[in-house]
PDB file of C-alpha atoms in Angstrom:
ATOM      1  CA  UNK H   1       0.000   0.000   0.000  1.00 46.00           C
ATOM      2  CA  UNK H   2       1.893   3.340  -0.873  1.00 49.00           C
ATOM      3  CA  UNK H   3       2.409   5.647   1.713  1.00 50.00           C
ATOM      4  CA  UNK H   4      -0.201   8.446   0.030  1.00 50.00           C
ATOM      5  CA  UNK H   5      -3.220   6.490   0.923  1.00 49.00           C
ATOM      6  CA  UNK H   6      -1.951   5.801   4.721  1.00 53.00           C
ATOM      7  CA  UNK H   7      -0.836   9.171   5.302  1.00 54.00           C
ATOM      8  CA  UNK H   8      -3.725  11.629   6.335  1.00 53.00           C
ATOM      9  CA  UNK H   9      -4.140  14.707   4.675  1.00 54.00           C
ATOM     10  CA  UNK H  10      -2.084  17.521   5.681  1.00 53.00           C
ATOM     11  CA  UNK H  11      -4.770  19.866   5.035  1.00 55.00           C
ATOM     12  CA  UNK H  12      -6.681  18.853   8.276  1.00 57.00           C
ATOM     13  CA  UNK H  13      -4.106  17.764  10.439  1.00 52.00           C
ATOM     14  CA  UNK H  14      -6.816  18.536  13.569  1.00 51.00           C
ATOM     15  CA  UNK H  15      -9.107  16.033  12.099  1.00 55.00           C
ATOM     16  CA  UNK H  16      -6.573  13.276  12.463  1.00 55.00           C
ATOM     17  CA  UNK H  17      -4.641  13.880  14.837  1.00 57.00           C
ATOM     18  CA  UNK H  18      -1.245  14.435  12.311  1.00 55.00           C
ATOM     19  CA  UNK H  19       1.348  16.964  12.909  1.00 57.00           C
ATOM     20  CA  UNK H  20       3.757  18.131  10.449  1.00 56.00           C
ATOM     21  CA  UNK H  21       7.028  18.901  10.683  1.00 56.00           C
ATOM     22  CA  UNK H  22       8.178  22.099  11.913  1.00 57.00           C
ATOM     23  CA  UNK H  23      11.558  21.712  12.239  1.00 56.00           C
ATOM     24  CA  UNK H  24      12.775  23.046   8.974  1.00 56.00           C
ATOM     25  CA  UNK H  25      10.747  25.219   7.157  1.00 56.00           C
ATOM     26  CA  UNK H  26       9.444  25.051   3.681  1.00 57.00           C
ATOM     27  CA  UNK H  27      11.663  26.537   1.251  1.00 62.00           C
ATOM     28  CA  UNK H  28      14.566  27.589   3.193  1.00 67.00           C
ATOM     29  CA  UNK H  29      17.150  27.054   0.569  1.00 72.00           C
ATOM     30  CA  UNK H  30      15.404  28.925  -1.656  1.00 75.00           C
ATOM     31  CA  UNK H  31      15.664  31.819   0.943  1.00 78.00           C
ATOM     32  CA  UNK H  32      19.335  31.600   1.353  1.00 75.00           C
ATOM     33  CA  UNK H  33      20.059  31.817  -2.719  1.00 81.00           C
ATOM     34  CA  UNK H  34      17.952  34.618  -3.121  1.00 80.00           C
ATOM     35  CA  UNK H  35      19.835  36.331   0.368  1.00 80.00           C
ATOM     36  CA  UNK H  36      23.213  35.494  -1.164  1.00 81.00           C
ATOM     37  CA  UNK H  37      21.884  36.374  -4.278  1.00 84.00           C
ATOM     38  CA  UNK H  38      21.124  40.124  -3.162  1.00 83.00           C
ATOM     39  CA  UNK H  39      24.043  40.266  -1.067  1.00 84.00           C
ATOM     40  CA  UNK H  40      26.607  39.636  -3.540  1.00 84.00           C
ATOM     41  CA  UNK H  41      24.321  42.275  -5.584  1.00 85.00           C
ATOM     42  CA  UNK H  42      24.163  44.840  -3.461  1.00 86.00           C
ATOM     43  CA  UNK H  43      28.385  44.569  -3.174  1.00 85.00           C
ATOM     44  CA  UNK H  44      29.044  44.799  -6.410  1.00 83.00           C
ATOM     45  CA  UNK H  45      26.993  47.836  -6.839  1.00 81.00           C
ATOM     46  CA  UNK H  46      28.730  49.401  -4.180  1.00 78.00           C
ATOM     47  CA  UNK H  47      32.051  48.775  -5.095  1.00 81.00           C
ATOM     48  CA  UNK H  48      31.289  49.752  -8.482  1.00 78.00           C
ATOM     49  CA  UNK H  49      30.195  53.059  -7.468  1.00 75.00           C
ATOM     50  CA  UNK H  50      33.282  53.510  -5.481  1.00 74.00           C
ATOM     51  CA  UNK H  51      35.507  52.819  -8.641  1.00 69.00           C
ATOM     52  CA  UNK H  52      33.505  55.521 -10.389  1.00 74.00           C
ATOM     53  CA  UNK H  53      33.684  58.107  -7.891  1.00 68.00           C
ATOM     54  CA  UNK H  54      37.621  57.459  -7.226  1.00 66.00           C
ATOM     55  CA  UNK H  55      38.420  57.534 -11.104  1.00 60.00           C
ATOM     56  CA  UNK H  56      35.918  60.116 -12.290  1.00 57.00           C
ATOM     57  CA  UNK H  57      38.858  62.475 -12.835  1.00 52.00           C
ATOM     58  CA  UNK H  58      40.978  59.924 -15.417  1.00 51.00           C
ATOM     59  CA  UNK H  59      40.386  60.601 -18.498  1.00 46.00           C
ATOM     60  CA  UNK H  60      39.708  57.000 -19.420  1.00 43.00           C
ATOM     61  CA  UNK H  61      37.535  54.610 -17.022  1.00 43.00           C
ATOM     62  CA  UNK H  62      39.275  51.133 -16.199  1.00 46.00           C
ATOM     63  CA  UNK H  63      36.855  48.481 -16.969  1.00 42.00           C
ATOM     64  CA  UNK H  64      36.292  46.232 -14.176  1.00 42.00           C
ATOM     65  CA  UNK H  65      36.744  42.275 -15.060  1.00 46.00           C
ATOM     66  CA  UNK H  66      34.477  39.736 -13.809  1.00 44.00           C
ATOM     67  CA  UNK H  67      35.735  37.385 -11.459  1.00 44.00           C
ATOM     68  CA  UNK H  68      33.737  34.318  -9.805  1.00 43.00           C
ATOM     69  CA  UNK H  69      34.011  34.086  -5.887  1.00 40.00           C
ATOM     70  CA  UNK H  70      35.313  31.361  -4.315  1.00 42.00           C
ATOM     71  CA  UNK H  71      33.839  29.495  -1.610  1.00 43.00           C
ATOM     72  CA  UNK H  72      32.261  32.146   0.260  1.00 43.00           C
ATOM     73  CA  UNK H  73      29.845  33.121  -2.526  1.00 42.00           C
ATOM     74  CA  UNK H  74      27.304  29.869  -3.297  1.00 44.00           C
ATOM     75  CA  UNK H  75      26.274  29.125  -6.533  1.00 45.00           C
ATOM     76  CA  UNK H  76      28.897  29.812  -8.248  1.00 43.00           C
ATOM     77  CA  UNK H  77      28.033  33.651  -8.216  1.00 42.00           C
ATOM     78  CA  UNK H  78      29.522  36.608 -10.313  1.00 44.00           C
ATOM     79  CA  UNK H  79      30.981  39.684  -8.846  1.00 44.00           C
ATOM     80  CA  UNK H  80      32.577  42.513 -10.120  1.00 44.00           C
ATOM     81  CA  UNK H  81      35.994  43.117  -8.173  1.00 45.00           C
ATOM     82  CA  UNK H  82      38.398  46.194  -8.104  1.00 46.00           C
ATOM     83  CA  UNK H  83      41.042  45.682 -10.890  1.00 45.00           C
ATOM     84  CA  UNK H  84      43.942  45.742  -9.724  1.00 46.00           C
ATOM     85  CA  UNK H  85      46.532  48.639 -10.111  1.00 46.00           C
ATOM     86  CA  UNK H  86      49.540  46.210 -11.036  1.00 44.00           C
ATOM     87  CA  UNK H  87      48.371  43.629 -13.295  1.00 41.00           C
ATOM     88  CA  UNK H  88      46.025  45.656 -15.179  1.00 43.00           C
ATOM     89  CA  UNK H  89      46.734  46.791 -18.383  1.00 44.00           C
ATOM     90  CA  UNK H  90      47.105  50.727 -18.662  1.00 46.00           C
ATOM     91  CA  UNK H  91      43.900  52.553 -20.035  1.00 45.00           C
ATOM     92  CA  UNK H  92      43.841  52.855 -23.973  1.00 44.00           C
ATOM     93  CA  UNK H  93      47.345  50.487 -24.546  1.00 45.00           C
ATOM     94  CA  UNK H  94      45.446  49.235 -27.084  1.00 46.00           C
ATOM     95  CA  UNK H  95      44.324  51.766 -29.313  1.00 46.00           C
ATOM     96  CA  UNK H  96      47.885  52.825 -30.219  1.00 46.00           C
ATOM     97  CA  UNK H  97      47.946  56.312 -29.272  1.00 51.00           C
ATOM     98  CA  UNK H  98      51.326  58.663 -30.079  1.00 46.00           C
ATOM     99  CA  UNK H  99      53.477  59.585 -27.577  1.00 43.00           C
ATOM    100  CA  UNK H 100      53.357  63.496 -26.237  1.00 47.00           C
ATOM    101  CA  UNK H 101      56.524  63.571 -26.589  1.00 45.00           C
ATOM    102  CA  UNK H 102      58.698  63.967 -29.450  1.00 45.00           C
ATOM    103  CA  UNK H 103      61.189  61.813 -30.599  1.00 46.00           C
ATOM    104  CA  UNK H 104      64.574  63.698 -30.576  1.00 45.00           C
ATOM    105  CA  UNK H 105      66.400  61.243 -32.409  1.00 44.00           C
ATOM    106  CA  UNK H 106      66.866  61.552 -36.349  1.00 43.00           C
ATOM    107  CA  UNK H 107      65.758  58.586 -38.237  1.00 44.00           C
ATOM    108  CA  UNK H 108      68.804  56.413 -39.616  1.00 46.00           C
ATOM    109  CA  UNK H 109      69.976  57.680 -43.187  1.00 47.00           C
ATOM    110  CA  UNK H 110      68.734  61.300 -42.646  1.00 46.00           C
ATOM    111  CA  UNK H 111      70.842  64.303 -43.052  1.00 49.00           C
ATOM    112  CA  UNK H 112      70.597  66.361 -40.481  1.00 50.00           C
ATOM    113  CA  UNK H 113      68.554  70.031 -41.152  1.00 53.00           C
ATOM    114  CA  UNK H 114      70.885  72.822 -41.940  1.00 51.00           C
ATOM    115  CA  UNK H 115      71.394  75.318 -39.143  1.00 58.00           C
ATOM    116  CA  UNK H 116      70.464  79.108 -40.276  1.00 51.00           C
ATOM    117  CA  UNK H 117      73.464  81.329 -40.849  1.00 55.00           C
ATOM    118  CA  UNK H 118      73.120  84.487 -38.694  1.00 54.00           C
ATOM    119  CA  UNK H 119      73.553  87.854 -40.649  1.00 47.00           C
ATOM    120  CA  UNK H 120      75.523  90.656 -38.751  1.00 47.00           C
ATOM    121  CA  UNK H 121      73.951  93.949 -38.869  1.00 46.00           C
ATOM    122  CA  UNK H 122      74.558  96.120 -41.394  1.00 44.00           C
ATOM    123  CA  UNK H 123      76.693  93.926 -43.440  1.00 42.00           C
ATOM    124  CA  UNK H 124      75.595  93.629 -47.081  1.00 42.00           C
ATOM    125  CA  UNK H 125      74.109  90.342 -48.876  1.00 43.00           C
ATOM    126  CA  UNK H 126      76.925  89.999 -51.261  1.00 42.00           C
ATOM    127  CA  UNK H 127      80.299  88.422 -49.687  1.00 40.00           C
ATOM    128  CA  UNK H 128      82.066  90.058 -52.473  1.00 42.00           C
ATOM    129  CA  UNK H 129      83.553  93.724 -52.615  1.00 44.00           C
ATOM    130  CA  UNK H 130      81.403  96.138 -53.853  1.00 43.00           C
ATOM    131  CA  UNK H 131      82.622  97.540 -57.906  1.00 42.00           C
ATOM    132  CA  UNK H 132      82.143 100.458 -58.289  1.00 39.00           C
ATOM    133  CA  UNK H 133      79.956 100.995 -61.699  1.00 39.00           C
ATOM    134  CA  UNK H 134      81.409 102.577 -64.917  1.00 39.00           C
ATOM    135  CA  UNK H 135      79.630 105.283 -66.519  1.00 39.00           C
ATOM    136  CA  UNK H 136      79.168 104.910 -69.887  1.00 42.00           C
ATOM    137  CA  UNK H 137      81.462 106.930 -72.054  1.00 56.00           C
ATOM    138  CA  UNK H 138      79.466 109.354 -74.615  1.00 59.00           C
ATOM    139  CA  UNK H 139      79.750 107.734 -78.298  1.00 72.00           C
ATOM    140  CA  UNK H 140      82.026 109.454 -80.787  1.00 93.00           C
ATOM    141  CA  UNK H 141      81.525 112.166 -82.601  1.00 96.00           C
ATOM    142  CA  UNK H 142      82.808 114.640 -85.508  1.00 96.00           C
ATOM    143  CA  UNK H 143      82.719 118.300 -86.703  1.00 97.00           C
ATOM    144  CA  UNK H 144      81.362 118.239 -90.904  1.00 97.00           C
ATOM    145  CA  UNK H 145      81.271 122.020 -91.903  1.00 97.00           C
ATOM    146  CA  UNK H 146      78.307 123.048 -93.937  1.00 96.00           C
ATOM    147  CA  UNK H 147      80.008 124.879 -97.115  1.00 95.00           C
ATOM    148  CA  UNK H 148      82.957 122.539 -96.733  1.00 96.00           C
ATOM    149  CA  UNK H 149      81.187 118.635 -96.373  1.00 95.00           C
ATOM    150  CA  UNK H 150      84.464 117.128 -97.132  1.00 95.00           C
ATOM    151  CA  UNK H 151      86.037 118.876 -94.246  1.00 96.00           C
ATOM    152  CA  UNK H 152      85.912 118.328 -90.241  1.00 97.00           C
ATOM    153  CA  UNK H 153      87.568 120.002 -87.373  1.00 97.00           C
ATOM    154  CA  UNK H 154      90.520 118.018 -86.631  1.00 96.00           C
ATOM    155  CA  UNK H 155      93.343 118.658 -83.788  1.00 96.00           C
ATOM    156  CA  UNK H 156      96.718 119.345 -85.535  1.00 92.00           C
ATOM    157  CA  UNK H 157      99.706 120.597 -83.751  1.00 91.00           C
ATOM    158  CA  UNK H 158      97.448 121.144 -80.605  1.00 93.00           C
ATOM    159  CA  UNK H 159      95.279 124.042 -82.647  1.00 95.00           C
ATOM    160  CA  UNK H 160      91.758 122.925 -84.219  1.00 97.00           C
ATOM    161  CA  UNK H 161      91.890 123.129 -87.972  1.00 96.00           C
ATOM    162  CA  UNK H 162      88.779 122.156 -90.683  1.00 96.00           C
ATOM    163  CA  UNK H 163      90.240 118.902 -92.833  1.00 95.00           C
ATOM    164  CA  UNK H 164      89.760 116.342 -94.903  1.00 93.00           C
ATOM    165  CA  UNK H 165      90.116 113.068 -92.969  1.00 89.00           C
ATOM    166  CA  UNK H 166      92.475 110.427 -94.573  1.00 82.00           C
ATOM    167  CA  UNK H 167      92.582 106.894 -94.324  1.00 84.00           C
ATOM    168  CA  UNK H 168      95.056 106.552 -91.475  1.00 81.00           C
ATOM    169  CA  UNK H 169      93.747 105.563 -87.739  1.00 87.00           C
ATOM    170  CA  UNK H 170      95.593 108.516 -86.150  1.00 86.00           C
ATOM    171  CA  UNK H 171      93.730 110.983 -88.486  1.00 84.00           C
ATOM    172  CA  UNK H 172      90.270 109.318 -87.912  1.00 90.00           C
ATOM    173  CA  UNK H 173      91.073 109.646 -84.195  1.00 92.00           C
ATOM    174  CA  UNK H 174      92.278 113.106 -84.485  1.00 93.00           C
ATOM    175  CA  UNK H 175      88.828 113.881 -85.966  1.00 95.00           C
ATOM    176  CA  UNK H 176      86.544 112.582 -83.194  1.00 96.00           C
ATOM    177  CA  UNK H 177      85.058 114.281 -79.836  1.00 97.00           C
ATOM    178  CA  UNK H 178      83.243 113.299 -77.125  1.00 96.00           C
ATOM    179  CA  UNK H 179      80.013 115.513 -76.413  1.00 96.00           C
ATOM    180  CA  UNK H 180      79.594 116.046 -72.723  1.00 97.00           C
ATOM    181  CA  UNK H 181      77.853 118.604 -70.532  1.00 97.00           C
ATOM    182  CA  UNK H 182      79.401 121.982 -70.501  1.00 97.00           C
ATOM    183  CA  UNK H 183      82.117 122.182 -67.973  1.00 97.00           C
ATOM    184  CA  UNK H 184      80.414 126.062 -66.859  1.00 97.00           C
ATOM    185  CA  UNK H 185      77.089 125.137 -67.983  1.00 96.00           C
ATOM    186  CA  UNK H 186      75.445 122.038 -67.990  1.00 96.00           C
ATOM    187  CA  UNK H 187      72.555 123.051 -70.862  1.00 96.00           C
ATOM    188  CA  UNK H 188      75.367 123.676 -72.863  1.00 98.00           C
ATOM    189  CA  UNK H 189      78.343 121.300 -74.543  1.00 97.00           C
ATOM    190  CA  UNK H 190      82.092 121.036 -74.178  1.00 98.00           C
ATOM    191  CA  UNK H 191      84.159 118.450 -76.653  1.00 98.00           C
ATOM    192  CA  UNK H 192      86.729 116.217 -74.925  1.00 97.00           C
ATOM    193  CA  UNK H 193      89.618 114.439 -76.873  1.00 95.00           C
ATOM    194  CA  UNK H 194      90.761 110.837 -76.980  1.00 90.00           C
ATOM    195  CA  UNK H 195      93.584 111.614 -74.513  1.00 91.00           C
ATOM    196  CA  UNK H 196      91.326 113.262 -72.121  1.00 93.00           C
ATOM    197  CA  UNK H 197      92.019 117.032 -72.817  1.00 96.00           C
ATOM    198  CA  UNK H 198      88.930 120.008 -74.356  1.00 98.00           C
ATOM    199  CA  UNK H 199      88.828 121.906 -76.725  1.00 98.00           C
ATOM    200  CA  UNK H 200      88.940 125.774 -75.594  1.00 98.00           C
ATOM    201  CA  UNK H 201      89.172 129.096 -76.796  1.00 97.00           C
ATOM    202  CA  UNK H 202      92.287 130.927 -76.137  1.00 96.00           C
ATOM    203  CA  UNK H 203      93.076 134.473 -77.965  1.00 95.00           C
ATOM    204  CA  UNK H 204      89.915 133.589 -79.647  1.00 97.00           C
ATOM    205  CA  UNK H 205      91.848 130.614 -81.342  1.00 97.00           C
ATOM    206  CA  UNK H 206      90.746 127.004 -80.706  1.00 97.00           C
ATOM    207  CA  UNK H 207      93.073 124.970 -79.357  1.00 97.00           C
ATOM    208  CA  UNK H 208      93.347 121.812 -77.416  1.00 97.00           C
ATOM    209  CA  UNK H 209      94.542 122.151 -73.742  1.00 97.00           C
ATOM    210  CA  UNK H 210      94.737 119.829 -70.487  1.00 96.00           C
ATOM    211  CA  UNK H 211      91.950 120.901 -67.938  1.00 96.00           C
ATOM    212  CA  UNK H 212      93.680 123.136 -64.934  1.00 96.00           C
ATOM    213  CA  UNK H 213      90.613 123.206 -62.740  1.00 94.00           C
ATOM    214  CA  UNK H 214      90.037 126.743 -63.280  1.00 97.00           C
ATOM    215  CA  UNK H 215      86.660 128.675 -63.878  1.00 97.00           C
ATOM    216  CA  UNK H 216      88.251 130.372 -66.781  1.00 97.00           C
ATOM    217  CA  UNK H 217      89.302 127.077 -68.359  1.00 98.00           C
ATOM    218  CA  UNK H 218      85.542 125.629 -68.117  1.00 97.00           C
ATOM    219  CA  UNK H 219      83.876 128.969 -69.172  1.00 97.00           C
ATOM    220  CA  UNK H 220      86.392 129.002 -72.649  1.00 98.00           C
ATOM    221  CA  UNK H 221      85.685 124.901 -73.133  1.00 98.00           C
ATOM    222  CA  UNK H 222      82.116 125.512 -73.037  1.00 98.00           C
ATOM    223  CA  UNK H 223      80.012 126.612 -76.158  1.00 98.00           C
ATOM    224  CA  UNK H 224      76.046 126.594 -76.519  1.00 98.00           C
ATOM    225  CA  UNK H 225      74.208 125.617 -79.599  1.00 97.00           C
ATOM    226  CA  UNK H 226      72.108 128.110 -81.282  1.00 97.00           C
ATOM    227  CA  UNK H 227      70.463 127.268 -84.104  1.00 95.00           C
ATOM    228  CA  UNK H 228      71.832 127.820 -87.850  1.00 95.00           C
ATOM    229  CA  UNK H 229      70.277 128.687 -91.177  1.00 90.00           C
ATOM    230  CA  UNK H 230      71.138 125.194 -92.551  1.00 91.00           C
ATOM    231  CA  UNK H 231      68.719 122.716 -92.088  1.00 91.00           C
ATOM    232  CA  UNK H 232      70.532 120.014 -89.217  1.00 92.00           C
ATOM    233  CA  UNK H 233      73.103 122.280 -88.621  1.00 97.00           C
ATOM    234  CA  UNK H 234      73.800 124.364 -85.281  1.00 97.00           C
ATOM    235  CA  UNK H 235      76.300 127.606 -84.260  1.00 98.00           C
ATOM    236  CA  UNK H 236      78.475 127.097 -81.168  1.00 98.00           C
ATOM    237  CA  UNK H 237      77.899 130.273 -78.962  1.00 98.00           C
ATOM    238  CA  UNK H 238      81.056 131.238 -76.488  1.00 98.00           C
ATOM    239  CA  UNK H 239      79.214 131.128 -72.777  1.00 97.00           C
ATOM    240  CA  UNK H 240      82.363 133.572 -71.593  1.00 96.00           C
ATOM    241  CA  UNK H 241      82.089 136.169 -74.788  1.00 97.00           C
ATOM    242  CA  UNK H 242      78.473 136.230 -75.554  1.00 97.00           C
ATOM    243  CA  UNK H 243      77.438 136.962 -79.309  1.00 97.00           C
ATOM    244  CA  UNK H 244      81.173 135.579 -80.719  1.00 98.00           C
ATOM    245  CA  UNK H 245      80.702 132.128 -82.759  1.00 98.00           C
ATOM    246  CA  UNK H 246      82.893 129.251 -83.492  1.00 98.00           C
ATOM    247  CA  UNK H 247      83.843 129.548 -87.475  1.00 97.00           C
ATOM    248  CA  UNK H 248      86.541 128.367 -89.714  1.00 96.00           C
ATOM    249  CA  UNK H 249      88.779 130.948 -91.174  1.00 95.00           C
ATOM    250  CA  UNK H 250      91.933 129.781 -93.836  1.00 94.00           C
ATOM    251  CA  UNK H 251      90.451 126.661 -92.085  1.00 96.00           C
ATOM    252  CA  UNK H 252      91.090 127.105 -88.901  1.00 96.00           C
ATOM    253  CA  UNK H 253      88.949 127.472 -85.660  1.00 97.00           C
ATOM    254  CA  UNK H 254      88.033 130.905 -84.581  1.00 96.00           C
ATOM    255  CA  UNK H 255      85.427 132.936 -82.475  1.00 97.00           C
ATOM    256  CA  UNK H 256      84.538 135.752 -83.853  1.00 97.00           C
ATOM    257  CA  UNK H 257      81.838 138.182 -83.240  1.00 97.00           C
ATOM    258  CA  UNK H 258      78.581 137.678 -85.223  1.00 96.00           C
ATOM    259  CA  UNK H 259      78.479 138.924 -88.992  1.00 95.00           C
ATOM    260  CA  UNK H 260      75.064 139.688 -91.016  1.00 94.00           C
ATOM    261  CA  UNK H 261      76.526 137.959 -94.475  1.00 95.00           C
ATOM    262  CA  UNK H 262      76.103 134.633 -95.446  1.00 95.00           C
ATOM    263  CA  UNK H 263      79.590 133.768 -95.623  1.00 96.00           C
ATOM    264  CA  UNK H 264      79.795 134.596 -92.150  1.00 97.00           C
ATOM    265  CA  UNK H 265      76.821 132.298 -91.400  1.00 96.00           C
ATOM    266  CA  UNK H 266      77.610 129.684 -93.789  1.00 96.00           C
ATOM    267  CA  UNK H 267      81.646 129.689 -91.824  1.00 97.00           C
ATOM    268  CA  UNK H 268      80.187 129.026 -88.618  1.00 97.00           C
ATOM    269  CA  UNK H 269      77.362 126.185 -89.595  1.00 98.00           C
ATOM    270  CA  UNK H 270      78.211 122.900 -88.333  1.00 98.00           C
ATOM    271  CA  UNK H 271      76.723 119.287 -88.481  1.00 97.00           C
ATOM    272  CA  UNK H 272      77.735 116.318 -85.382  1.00 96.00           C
ATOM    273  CA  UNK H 273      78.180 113.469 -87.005  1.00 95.00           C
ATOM    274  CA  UNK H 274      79.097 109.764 -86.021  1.00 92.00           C
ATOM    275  CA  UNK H 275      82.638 109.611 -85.363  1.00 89.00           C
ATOM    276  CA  UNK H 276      84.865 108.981 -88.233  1.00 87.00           C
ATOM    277  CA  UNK H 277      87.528 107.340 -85.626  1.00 71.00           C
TER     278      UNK H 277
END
């Protein structure tokens, strides 16, 4: 007979006289899981606030690992435990971040960066001395005269005469000037020679003569062109003896006053030319 039918219902106990046992309660197991349970729980959510609180300044959180508890925690429970400080892998080692600092060391096979030259004040960019620059001489010129075209002033025995110009180097040379500004007055025009001397006026004869520095010698080497009555021609005015013109007399090179005849004017008409030198 199974032990169902002979035991008497629990329900009723009063009605047959059964008592049950009260020496462990119903379910008591199930109590202590659940307590352990909510313990362990309540721990972990504790601790975990701690770790948030004490590394809520870091810039990176540390991820707590789950570990299981030994025998103290039933079940085989989970917890969440402090990582330690040691063992645990820094915060971000594996993302592969740069380090803040540079490297100071060259890489292998690079030449090192040139270091910038300093400049001393004042000092110019070129190393080399400074040249100083060459004006350019004034080109060559010669002296035609107007009724004589075959004919132009040429120095001779250190007096200016009107000649024909031969074939010879030293009498092409003799025969050419260079133009530059009046030595008394720049608007005006004194002629240098090859060997560095003027022409200049002296007893109203012109000659050529060294320059002596003197402010007679500049006003007799300077002459001003006035306009002639030849077309392209021009009269050389004396800047020292106003109204007295360069002309050619027996072919040579006078000043003499003005004339109103046209042999005077035709005399004293001269065309610059290229240089026949």
């Amino acid at each position: 007979m199974s032990d169902e039918k002979s035991r008497p219902p629990q329900e009723r106990p009063w009605e047959s006289g059964w008592a049950p046992d009260t020496t462990r309660a119903p379910g008591t197991r199930r109590l202590w899981l659940a307590g352990a349970l909510a313990l362990a729980t309540i721990t972990a959510c504790v601790t975990a606030v701690s770790v948030m609180e004490n590394e809520s300044d870091e810039p990176a959180h540390r991820a707590a690992e789950p570990t299981t508890l030994g025998s103290s925690a039933p079940g085989g429970l989970i917890s969440f435990a402090t990582p330690s400080t040691s063992s645990a892998a820094a915060p971000g080692a594996d993302r592969g971040r740069p380090s803040p600092t540079p490297a100071t060391t060259a890489p292998t096979g690079s030449a090192p960066a040139p270091r910038p030259q300093q400049k001393t004040p004042g000092t110019p960019e070129s190393a080399g001395p400074s040249k100083p620059s060459k004006r350019p001489a004034a080109p060559g010129i010669s002296i035609r005269s107007v009724n004589y075209p075959d004919r132009y002033w040429r120095v001779r025995d250190g007096s200016v005469r009107l000649d024909p110009v031969g074939p010879g180097a030293r009498h092409r040379e003799d025969a050419t000037f260079r133009r530059v500004p009046g030595l008394a007055a720049p608007s005006c025009s004194s002629f240098a020679t090859a060997d560095g001397r003027y022409l200049r006026h002296r007893g109203f004869v012109l000659v050529e003569d060294a320059d002596d520095g003197s402010p007679l010698f500049r006003k007799d080497a300077t002459f001003c062109p006035r306009p002639a009555a030849s077309s392209g021609a021009v009269m050389l005015e004396s800047v020292n003896f106003p109204g007295r013109f360069l002309r050619h007399r027996d072919f040579r090179l006078r000043l003499d006053p003005y004339e109103h005849s046209a042999l005077y004017r035709a005399d004293s008409a001269f065309r610059l030319v290229a240089g026949v030198g």
